[in-house]
C-alpha cells in the first residue's frame, strides 16, 4: 500500500512539474518595465598653469504605458576658470504623449536658464501631432509638428543694458532618429526647428552610445543650436560637446 502511495505521489509531482514547464518555459524572460531612467555625467579638472574645471550632467526619465508616454530630461552644464564661473546652463524638457490608433498627440514644455548665453531665459510651450515613420528592431524615426509659444530674455549688452523680453508664436517641427548599429552600440540624432514671426531656431542633438559593462555605457554627445536673431556681441551658433559615463536602470 505504501508503495502505491509513493508511486501516485511521484506521478503527481512529475505532472505538476511538467505543467509548470509548459506554463513557464526555460527561455521565458520577464517583460520590460514601463519605467526607464538614464543618468550620465562628465567631469574635467585642470591644474598647474591652467586652473579650470567643468561639469555636465543629464538625467532622463520616461514612463511608457498602454495609452500614454511621459518623458522628462534635465541637463546641467558648468565651467569655471579658477574661482570665476565662465558657463552655467540648465535645461528642462517635459513631454506627454497620448497614443492614438495611428500616431500620438503631445504637449511639450522646454525651459532654459543660461547665465552666459545670448538669451538668459527661454521658455517654449508647444502641442501637436507625431507619428513613427519607421519603427523596427534596429531603427526608429519619429516626426512631430505643431504650434507653440516662445518667451525669451536677451542677454544685456553695452548698447542695450536692459533689453525687452521677446514673445513669439512659433511652429515647431522635429525629427527624432535612433539606430542600433550593433548589439551594444547605438546612434541618436534629433533635429528641431522653431519658426516664428520674430525669430527662428534650428537645433541638432546627436549622440553615440557604447555599452561596455551591463548597464554602463560611454557616450559622446554634440548639441548645435543656431539662432537667427541674437543680441549684439552674441554669436548665432552655440555648440556643446560632451564625453560622459552613462548608467541605465529600470
Tab-separated table of C-alpha atoms in Angstrom:
chain	number	residue	atom	x	y	z
A	1	UNK	CA	0.000	0.000	0.000
A	2	UNK	CA	2.828	2.410	0.839
A	3	UNK	CA	4.470	1.573	-2.474
A	4	UNK	CA	1.304	2.509	-4.373
A	5	UNK	CA	1.031	5.821	-2.491
A	6	UNK	CA	4.640	6.636	-3.267
A	7	UNK	CA	4.089	5.833	-6.938
A	8	UNK	CA	0.972	8.032	-7.136
A	9	UNK	CA	2.778	10.878	-5.329
A	10	UNK	CA	5.739	10.638	-7.697
A	11	UNK	CA	3.458	10.734	-10.744
A	12	UNK	CA	1.609	13.779	-9.389
A	13	UNK	CA	4.842	15.629	-8.744
A	14	UNK	CA	6.034	14.796	-12.241
A	15	UNK	CA	2.791	16.012	-13.826
A	16	UNK	CA	2.887	19.244	-11.800
A	17	UNK	CA	6.484	19.745	-12.796
A	18	UNK	CA	5.650	19.199	-16.455
A	19	UNK	CA	2.742	21.637	-16.228
A	20	UNK	CA	4.992	24.241	-14.679
A	21	UNK	CA	7.490	23.846	-17.531
A	22	UNK	CA	4.642	24.243	-20.024
A	23	UNK	CA	3.390	27.422	-18.352
A	24	UNK	CA	6.851	28.935	-17.799
A	25	UNK	CA	9.276	27.671	-20.460
A	26	UNK	CA	13.033	27.765	-19.815
A	27	UNK	CA	13.570	30.668	-22.265
A	28	UNK	CA	10.944	32.857	-20.563
A	29	UNK	CA	12.084	36.371	-19.625
A	30	UNK	CA	10.330	38.976	-17.548
A	31	UNK	CA	8.795	41.716	-19.722
A	32	UNK	CA	10.448	45.124	-19.751
A	33	UNK	CA	9.100	47.526	-17.183
A	34	UNK	CA	7.329	50.694	-18.291
A	35	UNK	CA	9.726	52.909	-16.332
A	36	UNK	CA	13.187	53.668	-17.632
A	37	UNK	CA	15.868	56.110	-16.498
A	38	UNK	CA	19.300	57.246	-17.658
A	39	UNK	CA	21.837	59.180	-15.606
A	40	UNK	CA	25.055	60.463	-17.148
A	41	UNK	CA	27.839	62.803	-16.084
A	42	UNK	CA	31.227	64.066	-17.171
A	43	UNK	CA	33.870	65.980	-15.224
A	44	UNK	CA	37.175	67.599	-16.204
A	45	UNK	CA	39.718	69.237	-13.870
A	46	UNK	CA	42.914	71.028	-14.916
A	47	UNK	CA	45.616	72.259	-12.523
A	48	UNK	CA	49.055	73.830	-12.783
A	49	UNK	CA	49.328	76.577	-15.391
A	50	UNK	CA	45.639	76.236	-16.251
A	51	UNK	CA	43.210	76.119	-13.333
A	52	UNK	CA	39.927	75.153	-14.997
A	53	UNK	CA	37.118	72.753	-14.276
A	54	UNK	CA	33.884	71.830	-15.988
A	55	UNK	CA	30.963	69.539	-15.315
A	56	UNK	CA	27.956	68.378	-17.287
A	57	UNK	CA	25.168	66.012	-16.348
A	58	UNK	CA	21.941	64.662	-17.781
A	59	UNK	CA	19.013	62.770	-16.260
A	60	UNK	CA	16.324	61.221	-18.457
A	61	UNK	CA	13.114	59.667	-17.110
A	62	UNK	CA	10.342	58.004	-19.087
A	63	UNK	CA	7.174	56.121	-18.223
A	64	UNK	CA	5.539	54.305	-21.122
A	65	UNK	CA	2.052	52.891	-20.533
A	66	UNK	CA	-0.577	51.449	-22.866
A	67	UNK	CA	-2.145	54.792	-23.813
A	68	UNK	CA	0.347	57.448	-22.674
A	69	UNK	CA	4.062	58.166	-22.536
A	70	UNK	CA	5.688	60.659	-20.147
A	71	UNK	CA	9.233	61.983	-20.646
A	72	UNK	CA	11.421	64.325	-18.606
A	73	UNK	CA	15.002	65.417	-19.295
A	74	UNK	CA	17.208	67.616	-17.120
A	75	UNK	CA	20.605	68.849	-18.340
A	76	UNK	CA	23.205	70.874	-16.462
A	77	UNK	CA	26.453	72.494	-17.668
A	78	UNK	CA	29.018	74.299	-15.540
A	79	UNK	CA	32.520	75.590	-16.232
A	80	UNK	CA	34.916	77.749	-14.221
A	81	UNK	CA	38.333	79.287	-14.749
A	82	UNK	CA	39.907	79.318	-11.321
A	83	UNK	CA	37.266	80.628	-8.947
A	84	UNK	CA	35.347	82.535	-11.637
A	85	UNK	CA	32.389	80.877	-13.345
A	86	UNK	CA	32.520	81.050	-17.145
A	87	UNK	CA	29.480	78.947	-18.043
A	88	UNK	CA	26.323	77.938	-16.192
A	89	UNK	CA	23.363	76.480	-18.050
A	90	UNK	CA	20.347	74.350	-17.115
A	91	UNK	CA	17.778	72.825	-19.446
A	92	UNK	CA	14.478	71.089	-18.598
A	93	UNK	CA	12.340	69.250	-21.158
A	94	UNK	CA	8.899	67.785	-20.386
A	95	UNK	CA	6.684	65.950	-22.870
A	96	UNK	CA	3.443	63.995	-22.522
A	97	UNK	CA	2.104	61.843	-25.370
A	98	UNK	CA	-1.382	60.421	-25.725
A	99	UNK	CA	-1.350	57.467	-28.089
A	100	UNK	CA	-3.871	57.122	-30.903
A	101	UNK	CA	-4.518	54.249	-33.264
A	102	UNK	CA	-2.014	55.888	-35.596
A	103	UNK	CA	0.472	58.302	-34.064
A	104	UNK	CA	0.021	60.424	-30.949
A	105	UNK	CA	-0.822	63.927	-29.784
A	106	UNK	CA	1.619	65.640	-27.427
A	107	UNK	CA	2.108	68.566	-25.113
A	108	UNK	CA	5.660	69.799	-24.559
A	109	UNK	CA	7.472	72.332	-22.406
A	110	UNK	CA	11.115	73.444	-22.765
A	111	UNK	CA	12.843	75.717	-20.247
A	112	UNK	CA	16.421	77.044	-20.403
A	113	UNK	CA	18.409	79.091	-17.868
A	114	UNK	CA	21.742	80.256	-19.349
A	115	UNK	CA	23.695	82.916	-17.463
A	116	UNK	CA	26.221	83.423	-20.292
A	117	UNK	CA	24.128	82.690	-23.395
A	118	UNK	CA	22.723	85.078	-25.962
A	119	UNK	CA	19.357	84.553	-24.236
A	120	UNK	CA	19.463	84.051	-20.483
A	121	UNK	CA	15.898	82.690	-20.172
A	122	UNK	CA	13.984	80.711	-22.803
A	123	UNK	CA	10.564	79.114	-22.291
A	124	UNK	CA	8.752	77.262	-25.065
A	125	UNK	CA	5.373	75.535	-24.832
A	126	UNK	CA	4.022	73.582	-27.800
A	127	UNK	CA	1.482	70.947	-28.775
A	128	UNK	CA	0.859	68.936	-31.893
A	129	UNK	CA	0.792	65.555	-33.592
A	130	UNK	CA	3.541	62.980	-34.032
A	131	UNK	CA	3.907	59.562	-35.617
A	132	UNK	CA	6.519	56.874	-36.229
A	133	UNK	CA	7.569	56.891	-39.866
A	134	UNK	CA	9.931	53.943	-39.274
A	135	UNK	CA	9.807	51.581	-36.306
A	136	UNK	CA	11.526	48.200	-36.138
A	137	UNK	CA	14.098	46.363	-34.025
A	138	UNK	CA	17.080	48.451	-35.177
A	139	UNK	CA	15.674	51.754	-36.467
A	140	UNK	CA	13.124	54.313	-35.343
A	141	UNK	CA	12.240	57.629	-36.985
A	142	UNK	CA	9.539	59.840	-35.451
A	143	UNK	CA	8.181	63.109	-36.855
A	144	UNK	CA	6.382	65.831	-34.871
A	145	UNK	CA	4.748	69.138	-35.792
A	146	UNK	CA	2.538	71.658	-34.079
A	147	UNK	CA	2.077	75.275	-32.929
A	148	UNK	CA	3.634	76.795	-29.844
A	149	UNK	CA	4.590	79.902	-27.918
A	150	UNK	CA	8.123	81.059	-27.025
A	151	UNK	CA	9.327	83.576	-24.463
A	152	UNK	CA	12.976	84.615	-24.259
A	153	UNK	CA	15.006	87.188	-22.379
A	154	UNK	CA	18.024	88.576	-24.291
A	155	UNK	CA	21.426	88.980	-22.709
A	156	UNK	CA	22.235	92.569	-21.773
A	157	UNK	CA	24.795	94.352	-23.973
A	158	UNK	CA	26.614	97.689	-23.942
A	159	UNK	CA	24.086	99.243	-26.329
A	160	UNK	CA	21.069	97.622	-24.608
A	161	UNK	CA	21.775	97.243	-20.889
A	162	UNK	CA	18.099	96.475	-20.187
A	163	UNK	CA	16.679	94.705	-23.283
A	164	UNK	CA	12.976	93.961	-23.705
A	165	UNK	CA	11.698	90.403	-23.453
A	166	UNK	CA	10.593	88.683	-26.651
A	167	UNK	CA	7.315	86.808	-27.104
A	168	UNK	CA	6.624	84.874	-30.266
A	169	UNK	CA	4.121	82.417	-31.739
A	170	UNK	CA	6.002	79.566	-33.394
A	171	UNK	CA	5.599	76.448	-35.489
A	172	UNK	CA	7.669	73.595	-34.067
A	173	UNK	CA	8.759	70.666	-36.248
A	174	UNK	CA	11.019	67.837	-35.100
A	175	UNK	CA	12.544	64.595	-36.370
A	176	UNK	CA	13.850	62.008	-33.892
A	177	UNK	CA	16.098	59.270	-35.296
A	178	UNK	CA	17.569	56.275	-33.457
A	179	UNK	CA	19.505	53.379	-34.974
A	180	UNK	CA	21.061	50.351	-33.303
A	181	UNK	CA	24.427	49.935	-35.016
A	182	UNK	CA	25.447	46.751	-33.208
A	183	UNK	CA	24.339	44.793	-30.168
A	184	UNK	CA	25.911	47.279	-27.741
A	185	UNK	CA	26.191	50.493	-29.779
A	186	UNK	CA	23.565	52.985	-30.927
A	187	UNK	CA	23.361	56.391	-32.606
A	188	UNK	CA	20.754	59.063	-31.949
A	189	UNK	CA	20.006	62.314	-33.797
A	190	UNK	CA	17.223	64.819	-33.105
A	191	UNK	CA	16.567	67.845	-35.336
A	192	UNK	CA	14.192	70.555	-34.120
A	193	UNK	CA	13.150	73.722	-35.957
A	194	UNK	CA	11.158	76.574	-34.419
A	195	UNK	CA	9.816	79.060	-36.959
A	196	UNK	CA	8.387	82.270	-35.530
A	197	UNK	CA	7.332	85.740	-36.598
A	198	UNK	CA	10.259	87.378	-34.771
A	199	UNK	CA	12.958	84.698	-34.663
A	200	UNK	CA	13.887	81.237	-35.950
A	201	UNK	CA	15.995	78.498	-34.361
A	202	UNK	CA	17.415	75.183	-35.525
A	203	UNK	CA	18.819	72.587	-33.098
A	204	UNK	CA	20.737	69.383	-33.832
A	205	UNK	CA	21.305	66.981	-30.933
A	206	UNK	CA	23.453	63.916	-31.690
A	207	UNK	CA	24.895	61.155	-29.520
A	208	UNK	CA	26.789	57.875	-29.843
A	209	UNK	CA	26.472	55.317	-27.045
A	210	UNK	CA	28.577	52.209	-26.438
A	211	UNK	CA	27.601	49.838	-23.612
A	212	UNK	CA	30.655	48.118	-22.115
A	213	UNK	CA	29.548	46.638	-18.759
A	214	UNK	CA	25.907	45.595	-18.372
A	215	UNK	CA	24.062	48.892	-17.680
A	216	UNK	CA	27.140	51.133	-18.001
A	217	UNK	CA	27.931	52.935	-21.246
A	218	UNK	CA	30.294	55.510	-22.683
A	219	UNK	CA	28.502	58.331	-24.508
A	220	UNK	CA	29.724	61.051	-26.855
A	221	UNK	CA	27.252	63.860	-27.461
A	222	UNK	CA	27.084	67.045	-29.505
A	223	UNK	CA	24.437	69.752	-29.395
A	224	UNK	CA	24.432	72.514	-32.017
A	225	UNK	CA	21.885	75.342	-31.869
A	226	UNK	CA	21.518	78.125	-34.427
A	227	UNK	CA	19.520	81.254	-33.577
A	228	UNK	CA	18.820	83.640	-36.444
A	229	UNK	CA	18.393	86.839	-34.389
A	230	UNK	CA	20.689	87.349	-31.380
A	231	UNK	CA	21.654	90.358	-29.244
A	232	UNK	CA	24.647	92.478	-30.173
A	233	UNK	CA	28.060	90.920	-29.409
A	234	UNK	CA	26.496	87.413	-29.367
A	235	UNK	CA	27.194	84.532	-31.723
A	236	UNK	CA	24.382	82.867	-33.620
A	237	UNK	CA	25.655	79.291	-33.154
A	238	UNK	CA	26.245	77.520	-29.833
A	239	UNK	CA	27.954	74.109	-29.723
A	240	UNK	CA	28.331	71.788	-26.738
A	241	UNK	CA	30.360	68.563	-26.924
A	242	UNK	CA	30.279	66.047	-24.051
A	243	UNK	CA	32.113	62.826	-23.128
A	244	UNK	CA	30.203	61.074	-20.382
A	245	UNK	CA	29.645	57.869	-18.472
A	246	UNK	CA	26.012	56.754	-18.559
A	247	UNK	CA	24.069	54.395	-16.312
A	248	UNK	CA	20.685	52.957	-17.288
A	249	UNK	CA	18.248	51.388	-14.845
A	250	UNK	CA	14.665	50.173	-14.984
